[in-house]
């Protein structure tokens, strides 16, 4: 990985390199918690469908690279 790729990954993750250290952009923890709870409920209710969706997402990401 070269410096340009590392810089792009850092930008995409929302991390900013300050002089005092690395800080992250503030995120809405309520929205993240709700989304996590919803995802957990869907996974418990329909594990095979969730596995299939995760597989398709993995295939989609792999094809983009």
Backbone as numpy.savetxt, mean C-alpha at the origin, in Angstrom:
# Nx Ny Nz CAx CAy CAz Cx Cy Cz
19.04 -1.29 -7.92 18.18 -0.12 -7.92 19.09 1.10 -7.92
18.85 2.00 -8.83 19.64 3.22 -8.89 18.97 4.32 -8.06
19.64 5.45 -7.98 19.15 6.54 -7.14 17.83 7.11 -7.63
17.62 7.12 -8.95 16.38 7.65 -9.50 15.19 6.79 -9.09
15.35 5.46 -9.14 14.28 4.56 -8.73 14.00 4.69 -7.24
15.06 4.80 -6.43 14.88 4.94 -4.99 14.15 6.24 -4.67
14.49 7.30 -5.39 13.82 8.58 -5.17 12.34 8.49 -5.53
12.04 7.82 -6.65 10.65 7.66 -7.07 9.87 6.84 -6.05
10.47 5.80 -5.50 9.79 4.97 -4.50 9.53 5.77 -3.23
10.50 6.61 -2.84 10.32 7.43 -1.65 9.20 8.42 -1.85
9.14 9.04 -3.02 8.05 9.98 -3.31 6.70 9.28 -3.28
6.63 8.08 -3.87 5.37 7.35 -3.94 4.90 6.93 -2.56
5.83 6.65 -1.64 5.44 6.21 -0.31 5.00 7.36 0.58
5.27 8.60 0.15 4.84 9.74 0.95 5.86 10.18 1.97
7.05 9.58 1.96 8.09 9.97 2.89 8.85 11.16 2.32
9.26 12.04 3.20 10.01 13.22 2.80 11.30 13.23 3.60
12.42 13.47 2.95 13.70 13.51 3.63 13.99 14.93 4.09
13.83 15.20 5.37 14.13 16.51 5.94 15.52 16.48 6.54
16.01 17.63 6.95 17.32 17.70 7.58 17.30 17.04 8.95
16.17 17.08 9.62 16.06 16.49 10.95 15.84 14.99 10.90
15.52 14.45 9.76 15.25 13.02 9.63 14.12 12.79 8.67
13.67 11.58 8.62 12.60 11.22 7.70 11.27 11.36 8.41
10.35 12.06 7.77 9.01 12.22 8.33 8.00 11.76 7.29
6.85 11.36 7.75 5.79 10.90 6.85 4.69 11.95 6.82
4.00 12.00 5.70 2.84 12.90 5.58 1.75 12.44 6.54
1.02 13.35 7.12 -0.07 12.94 8.01 -1.17 12.22 7.21
-1.65 11.16 7.76 -2.72 10.40 7.12 -3.92 10.33 8.05
-5.04 10.02 7.49 -6.25 9.89 8.28 -6.30 8.48 8.86
-6.06 8.37 10.14 -6.06 7.06 10.77 -7.46 6.47 10.85
-8.47 7.33 10.94 -9.85 6.83 10.97 -10.20 6.13 9.67
-9.85 6.75 8.55 -10.15 6.15 7.25 -9.38 4.86 7.08
-8.13 4.84 7.50 -7.31 3.63 7.38 -7.87 2.52 8.26
-8.30 2.87 9.46 -8.86 1.87 10.37 -10.16 1.31 9.82
-11.01 2.19 9.28 -12.27 1.71 8.70 -12.01 0.79 7.51
-11.08 1.19 6.65 -10.76 0.38 5.48 -10.18 -0.97 5.90
-9.31 -0.97 6.91 -8.73 -2.22 7.41 -9.80 -3.13 8.00
-10.70 -2.57 8.78 -11.79 -3.37 9.36 -12.68 -3.95 8.27
-13.00 -3.13 7.27 -13.84 -3.62 6.17 -13.14 -4.76 5.43
-11.85 -4.58 5.15 -11.09 -5.61 4.44 -11.03 -6.90 5.26
-10.86 -6.77 6.56 -10.81 -7.94 7.44 -12.15 -8.68 7.43
-13.25 -7.94 7.48 -14.57 -8.56 7.46 -14.83 -9.30 6.15
-14.45 -8.67 5.04 -14.65 -9.30 3.73 -13.82 -10.57 3.63
-12.60 -10.53 4.14 -11.71 -11.69 4.07 -12.24 -12.84 4.90
-12.81 -12.53 6.07 -13.35 -13.58 6.93 -14.61 -14.19 6.31
-15.45 -13.35 5.72 -16.70 -13.84 5.12 -16.47 -14.65 3.86
-15.51 -14.25 3.05 -15.33 -14.90 1.75 -13.84 -15.12 1.46
-13.20 -16.07 2.15 -11.75 -16.23 1.99 -11.33 -16.64 0.57
-12.09 -17.48 -0.10 -11.69 -17.89 -1.45 -11.81 -16.75 -2.45
-12.86 -15.97 -2.34 -13.01 -14.83 -3.23 -11.91 -13.80 -2.97
-11.56 -13.59 -1.71 -10.50 -12.65 -1.37 -9.15 -13.14 -1.90
-8.92 -14.43 -1.81 -7.68 -15.00 -2.35 -7.63 -14.82 -3.85
-8.73 -15.02 -4.53 -8.78 -14.84 -5.97 -8.52 -13.38 -6.36
-9.11 -12.46 -5.63 -8.88 -11.04 -5.91 -7.42 -10.68 -5.67
-6.83 -11.20 -4.60 -5.41 -10.94 -4.32 -4.54 -11.51 -5.44
-4.89 -12.68 -5.94 -4.15 -13.28 -7.05 -4.24 -12.41 -8.29
-5.44 -11.95 -8.62 -5.60 -11.09 -9.80 -4.83 -9.78 -9.63
-4.86 -9.23 -8.43 -4.11 -8.00 -8.17 -2.61 -8.25 -8.35
-2.12 -9.38 -7.89 -0.71 -9.74 -8.06 -0.34 -9.90 -9.52
-1.21 -10.53 -10.30 -0.96 -10.69 -11.73 -0.93 -9.32 -12.40
-1.85 -8.46 -12.03 -1.91 -7.12 -12.62 -0.64 -6.33 -12.31
-0.18 -6.40 -11.07 1.03 -5.69 -10.68 2.25 -6.27 -11.38
2.31 -7.59 -11.50 3.44 -8.24 -12.16 3.51 -7.87 -13.65
2.39 -7.73 -14.28 2.37 -7.36 -15.71 2.78 -5.92 -15.92
2.56 -5.07 -14.93 2.94 -3.66 -15.06 4.44 -3.49 -15.00
5.15 -4.42 -14.38 6.60 -4.30 -14.26 7.23 -4.85 -15.43
